[in-house]
């Protein structure tokens, strides 16, 4: 069964583009990454899928339910962390967490206590006394304390220090192993590369690619470094060229024979050819979109 099914989803804000003809399928049990820079359409897709905003056209199903017909039943099985979580500033952390559980009609005190301990969250403080990172911890506890089937996380690590990020992803890995589906929206590509099995790349409101993280890396693009030269002739297929310390590095997606002929003509001392990292792959998909 698909935990999230998005079909031909389009959303305009007046004349402004939100997302256009988005198709997306996330299977139950996936740890799924949703990659794109700010403004690409990640939050619009998420908010439409959760029934927080209405689409211009298209359809969405979450855990087999339609957001605008079965919103209450659907949200009971969803843990959502928005990119910017807002709480009542004068409330204590403990009261905010309890309110979140009460709204679901559940007693989550025991699980909330465990989460607060693991995240080093002081529940006696008022919300307006907290840093951005600690407010994000409150959002995490509220989203995870009822142990939902689906976690929808929109830029969840912003504000968290590296130790808390590590602990947060440990929690997600544990929940995923227990059978929960994780949908992680992020522009931090290392997070997706490290934790997600599948991912979709969104560009200017449209899906540019969707596959396993491993297959997304199979683009025929290579990172090439030539030592002993400071510049190379211009040729098709070269992108992101950098020159420093008597060496040149670049991404190459062209004819291999042409590349070798160019290299032979230069006083190269050493050559390194490697797979690009996910950041470079991501830029390949974005550059590819601009070329069309």
Short mmCIF file of C-alpha atoms in Angstrom, two decimals:
data_model
loop_
_atom_site.label_atom_id
_atom_site.label_comp_id
_atom_site.label_asym_id
_atom_site.label_seq_id
_atom_site.Cartn_x
_atom_site.Cartn_y
_atom_site.Cartn_z
CA UNK A 1 0.00 0.00 0.00
CA UNK A 2 1.13 3.55 -0.72
CA UNK A 3 1.42 5.79 2.32
CA UNK A 4 1.31 8.90 0.09
CA UNK A 5 -0.07 9.04 -3.44
CA UNK A 6 0.00 12.34 -5.32
CA UNK A 7 -1.45 12.46 -8.83
CA UNK A 8 -1.20 15.42 -11.23
CA UNK A 9 -1.13 17.83 -8.30
CA UNK A 10 -1.18 21.49 -9.30
CA UNK A 11 -1.40 24.48 -6.99
CA UNK A 12 -1.35 28.14 -7.95
CA UNK A 13 -1.48 31.07 -5.55
CA UNK A 14 -3.30 33.49 -7.82
CA UNK A 15 -0.91 33.72 -10.77
CA UNK A 16 2.08 32.55 -8.73
CA UNK A 17 3.32 29.00 -9.23
CA UNK A 18 3.16 26.55 -6.36
CA UNK A 19 3.52 23.11 -7.95
CA UNK A 20 2.63 21.82 -11.41
CA UNK A 21 1.53 18.27 -12.36
CA UNK A 22 3.34 16.62 -9.46
CA UNK A 23 3.16 12.81 -9.39
CA UNK A 24 4.60 11.13 -6.32
CA UNK A 25 4.24 7.72 -4.67
CA UNK A 26 5.66 6.82 -1.26
CA UNK A 27 5.23 3.20 -0.19
CA UNK A 28 4.51 2.15 3.37
CA UNK A 29 7.76 1.59 5.24
CA UNK A 30 9.82 3.87 2.97
CA UNK A 31 12.38 6.35 4.27
CA UNK A 32 11.75 8.84 1.48
CA UNK A 33 13.60 12.09 0.73
CA UNK A 34 12.02 15.10 -0.95
CA UNK A 35 14.81 17.33 -2.21
CA UNK A 36 14.76 20.89 -3.48
CA UNK A 37 15.93 24.40 -2.63
CA UNK A 38 13.68 26.90 -0.88
CA UNK A 39 10.81 27.87 -3.17
CA UNK A 40 10.90 24.69 -5.25
CA UNK A 41 7.46 23.54 -4.05
CA UNK A 42 8.27 21.14 -1.21
CA UNK A 43 6.10 22.79 1.46
CA UNK A 44 3.23 23.37 -0.98
CA UNK A 45 3.18 19.66 -1.84
CA UNK A 46 3.23 18.69 1.84
CA UNK A 47 0.55 21.14 2.96
CA UNK A 48 -1.74 20.08 0.11
CA UNK A 49 -1.19 16.40 0.89
CA UNK A 50 -2.16 17.00 4.53
CA UNK A 51 -5.27 18.94 3.59
CA UNK A 52 -3.97 22.24 4.96
CA UNK A 53 -4.43 23.99 1.61
CA UNK A 54 -6.64 23.08 -1.33
CA UNK A 55 -5.11 22.11 -4.67
CA UNK A 56 -5.95 23.89 -7.89
CA UNK A 57 -6.26 20.46 -9.50
CA UNK A 58 -5.12 16.89 -9.04
CA UNK A 59 -5.64 14.41 -6.24
CA UNK A 60 -3.93 13.21 -3.06
CA UNK A 61 -4.28 10.11 -0.90
CA UNK A 62 -2.55 9.69 2.47
CA UNK A 63 -2.71 6.30 4.20
CA UNK A 64 -5.56 5.40 1.88
CA UNK A 65 -7.63 8.45 2.85
CA UNK A 66 -8.48 11.67 1.04
CA UNK A 67 -7.28 14.68 3.08
CA UNK A 68 -10.39 16.81 2.56
CA UNK A 69 -12.88 14.01 3.23
CA UNK A 70 -11.17 12.04 6.01
CA UNK A 71 -8.83 14.63 7.48
CA UNK A 72 -9.40 13.77 11.14
CA UNK A 73 -8.92 10.03 10.63
CA UNK A 74 -5.90 10.63 8.42
CA UNK A 75 -4.14 13.05 10.77
CA UNK A 76 -4.56 10.67 13.71
CA UNK A 77 -1.93 8.47 12.05
CA UNK A 78 0.38 11.30 10.92
CA UNK A 79 3.18 13.08 12.76
CA UNK A 80 3.87 16.44 11.06
CA UNK A 81 6.74 18.84 11.67
CA UNK A 82 6.28 22.08 9.71
CA UNK A 83 9.30 24.05 8.57
CA UNK A 84 8.38 26.79 11.03
CA UNK A 85 6.59 25.43 14.10
CA UNK A 86 4.51 27.95 16.07
CA UNK A 87 3.32 27.59 19.67
CA UNK A 88 1.62 29.75 22.30
CA UNK A 89 4.53 31.75 23.69
CA UNK A 90 3.22 31.96 27.24
CA UNK A 91 2.65 28.22 27.64
CA UNK A 92 5.14 25.91 29.30
CA UNK A 93 6.71 23.21 27.16
CA UNK A 94 5.01 20.47 29.18
CA UNK A 95 1.61 22.08 28.62
CA UNK A 96 2.18 22.39 24.86
CA UNK A 97 3.14 18.74 24.61
CA UNK A 98 0.13 17.65 26.68
CA UNK A 99 -2.19 19.85 24.64
CA UNK A 100 -0.96 18.16 21.45
CA UNK A 101 -1.73 14.74 22.95
CA UNK A 102 -5.12 15.87 24.32
CA UNK A 103 -6.16 17.13 20.89
CA UNK A 104 -5.61 13.60 19.64
CA UNK A 105 -7.52 12.17 22.60
CA UNK A 106 -4.49 10.17 23.71
CA UNK A 107 -2.34 9.76 26.79
CA UNK A 108 1.23 10.10 25.51
CA UNK A 109 2.89 11.09 28.78
CA UNK A 110 5.23 8.11 28.99
CA UNK A 111 6.46 8.36 25.39
CA UNK A 112 6.73 12.16 25.64
CA UNK A 113 8.94 11.82 28.71
CA UNK A 114 11.28 9.44 26.87
CA UNK A 115 11.54 11.78 23.89
CA UNK A 116 12.21 14.83 26.05
CA UNK A 117 15.00 12.97 27.85
CA UNK A 118 16.63 11.87 24.60
CA UNK A 119 16.41 15.38 23.14
CA UNK A 120 17.51 17.11 26.40
CA UNK A 121 14.38 19.26 26.37
CA UNK A 122 13.56 21.25 29.53
CA UNK A 123 9.78 20.99 29.85
CA UNK A 124 9.53 23.55 32.68
CA UNK A 125 10.41 26.54 30.50
CA UNK A 126 7.92 28.70 28.62
CA UNK A 127 7.94 28.62 24.84
CA UNK A 128 8.99 32.26 24.56
CA UNK A 129 12.11 31.45 26.61
CA UNK A 130 13.31 28.83 24.12
CA UNK A 131 15.87 29.07 21.35
CA UNK A 132 14.95 28.09 17.79
CA UNK A 133 16.53 24.69 18.33
CA UNK A 134 14.57 24.00 21.49
CA UNK A 135 11.31 25.08 19.86
CA UNK A 136 12.09 22.59 17.11
CA UNK A 137 12.53 19.92 19.80
CA UNK A 138 9.02 20.69 21.07
CA UNK A 139 7.71 20.19 17.52
CA UNK A 140 9.54 16.87 17.29
CA UNK A 141 8.04 15.59 20.55
CA UNK A 142 4.54 16.69 19.53
CA UNK A 143 4.91 14.91 16.19
CA UNK A 144 6.40 11.68 17.56
CA UNK A 145 4.78 11.09 20.95
CA UNK A 146 1.72 9.27 19.58
CA UNK A 147 3.87 6.91 17.45
CA UNK A 148 2.11 7.53 14.13
CA UNK A 149 2.28 5.35 11.03
CA UNK A 150 3.55 8.24 8.88
CA UNK A 151 6.00 11.04 9.67
CA UNK A 152 5.89 14.08 7.41
CA UNK A 153 8.91 16.24 8.15
CA UNK A 154 9.41 19.62 6.47
CA UNK A 155 13.00 20.83 7.03
CA UNK A 156 12.95 19.26 10.51
CA UNK A 157 16.58 19.80 11.53
CA UNK A 158 16.82 23.57 11.11
CA UNK A 159 18.01 25.04 14.40
CA UNK A 160 19.19 21.72 15.87
CA UNK A 161 22.85 21.38 16.79
CA UNK A 162 24.80 18.44 15.28
CA UNK A 163 24.40 16.22 18.37
CA UNK A 164 20.64 16.72 18.41
CA UNK A 165 20.44 16.12 14.67
CA UNK A 166 22.18 12.79 15.20
CA UNK A 167 19.80 11.83 18.01
CA UNK A 168 16.78 12.92 15.97
CA UNK A 169 17.78 10.71 13.04
CA UNK A 170 18.42 7.83 15.43
CA UNK A 171 14.81 8.19 16.55
CA UNK A 172 13.60 8.21 12.95
CA UNK A 173 15.66 5.15 12.06
CA UNK A 174 14.17 3.31 15.04
CA UNK A 175 10.61 4.24 14.07
CA UNK A 176 11.28 3.26 10.45
CA UNK A 177 12.56 -0.17 11.54
CA UNK A 178 9.33 -0.58 13.51
CA UNK A 179 7.38 -0.09 10.27
CA UNK A 180 6.66 3.64 10.16
CA UNK A 181 6.96 5.59 6.91
CA UNK A 182 9.28 8.60 6.93
CA UNK A 183 8.79 11.43 4.41
CA UNK A 184 11.70 13.86 4.81
CA UNK A 185 11.65 17.18 2.97
CA UNK A 186 15.06 18.82 2.98
CA UNK A 187 17.51 20.99 1.09
CA UNK A 188 20.39 19.47 3.09
CA UNK A 189 21.43 16.79 0.65
CA UNK A 190 23.77 14.97 3.05
CA UNK A 191 20.74 14.17 5.25
CA UNK A 192 18.95 12.52 2.35
CA UNK A 193 22.05 10.69 1.13
CA UNK A 194 22.80 9.32 4.60
CA UNK A 195 19.31 8.22 5.67
CA UNK A 196 16.89 7.86 2.76
CA UNK A 197 16.41 4.84 0.55
CA UNK A 198 14.40 6.68 -2.12
CA UNK A 199 14.12 10.31 -3.10
CA UNK A 200 12.43 12.75 -5.44
CA UNK A 201 13.98 15.97 -6.71
CA UNK A 202 11.64 18.89 -7.26
CA UNK A 203 12.60 21.82 -9.46
CA UNK A 204 10.49 24.96 -9.92
CA UNK A 205 7.33 23.13 -8.92
CA UNK A 206 7.89 20.03 -11.04
CA UNK A 207 9.40 16.63 -10.25
CA UNK A 208 12.79 16.44 -11.99
CA UNK A 209 13.64 12.88 -10.92
CA UNK A 210 12.37 10.15 -8.59
CA UNK A 211 14.16 6.89 -7.82
CA UNK A 212 16.29 5.10 -5.25
CA UNK A 213 19.09 7.28 -3.91
CA UNK A 214 21.62 4.90 -5.48
CA UNK A 215 20.02 5.10 -8.92
CA UNK A 216 19.74 8.88 -8.75
CA UNK A 217 23.52 8.86 -8.58
CA UNK A 218 23.83 6.91 -11.84
CA UNK A 219 23.84 9.95 -14.12
CA UNK A 220 26.99 9.25 -16.20
CA UNK A 221 28.41 12.39 -14.61
CA UNK A 222 31.94 12.05 -13.25
CA UNK A 223 34.05 14.32 -11.07
CA UNK A 224 37.43 14.64 -12.84
CA UNK A 225 40.58 16.15 -11.29
CA UNK A 226 43.70 16.84 -13.34
CA UNK A 227 46.91 17.67 -11.47
CA UNK A 228 49.77 19.52 -13.11
CA UNK A 229 47.62 21.92 -15.14
CA UNK A 230 45.89 25.18 -14.25
CA UNK A 231 43.52 25.47 -17.22
CA UNK A 232 42.02 23.27 -19.91
CA UNK A 233 40.50 23.90 -23.35
CA UNK A 234 36.76 24.60 -23.52
CA UNK A 235 34.70 21.59 -24.57
CA UNK A 236 31.15 20.27 -24.38
CA UNK A 237 30.16 18.32 -21.30
CA UNK A 238 32.26 20.23 -18.76
CA UNK A 239 30.54 21.94 -15.82
CA UNK A 240 31.45 23.36 -12.44
CA UNK A 241 35.13 23.83 -13.26
CA UNK A 242 37.46 24.83 -10.43
CA UNK A 243 41.14 25.66 -10.61
CA UNK A 244 43.56 25.85 -7.67
CA UNK A 245 46.98 24.64 -6.50
CA UNK A 246 48.14 23.67 -9.98
CA UNK A 247 45.11 21.44 -10.55
CA UNK A 248 41.75 21.58 -12.29
CA UNK A 249 38.57 19.74 -11.28
CA UNK A 250 35.24 19.61 -13.08
CA UNK A 251 32.06 17.60 -13.64
CA UNK A 252 32.01 15.82 -17.00
CA UNK A 253 29.01 14.42 -18.86
CA UNK A 254 30.21 14.04 -22.41
CA UNK A 255 32.03 11.80 -24.84
CA UNK A 256 34.76 9.84 -23.03
CA UNK A 257 37.00 9.62 -26.12
CA UNK A 258 36.97 13.41 -26.48
CA UNK A 259 37.90 13.79 -22.82
CA UNK A 260 40.83 11.37 -23.15
CA UNK A 261 42.10 13.14 -26.27
CA UNK A 262 42.02 16.45 -24.43
CA UNK A 263 43.84 15.00 -21.40
CA UNK A 264 46.58 13.44 -23.60
CA UNK A 265 47.30 16.85 -25.10
CA UNK A 266 48.02 18.35 -21.65
CA UNK A 267 51.04 18.01 -19.31
CA UNK A 268 48.95 16.15 -16.72
CA UNK A 269 50.86 14.79 -13.70
CA UNK A 270 47.96 12.76 -12.24
CA UNK A 271 44.30 12.00 -12.88
CA UNK A 272 41.42 11.23 -10.50
CA UNK A 273 38.00 10.17 -11.77
CA UNK A 274 35.30 9.67 -9.13
CA UNK A 275 31.55 9.48 -8.66
CA UNK A 276 30.08 12.88 -7.76
CA UNK A 277 28.44 13.31 -4.38
CA UNK A 278 24.70 13.94 -4.02
CA UNK A 279 25.16 17.73 -4.01
CA UNK A 280 26.80 17.55 -7.42
CA UNK A 281 24.19 15.09 -8.72
CA UNK A 282 21.46 17.44 -7.52
CA UNK A 283 23.01 20.32 -9.46
CA UNK A 284 23.26 18.04 -12.51
CA UNK A 285 19.49 17.53 -12.47
CA UNK A 286 18.90 21.24 -12.02
CA UNK A 287 21.32 22.16 -14.81
CA UNK A 288 19.76 19.50 -17.02
CA UNK A 289 16.37 21.10 -16.46
CA UNK A 290 17.69 24.50 -17.50
CA UNK A 291 19.12 23.05 -20.68
CA UNK A 292 15.80 21.72 -21.89
#
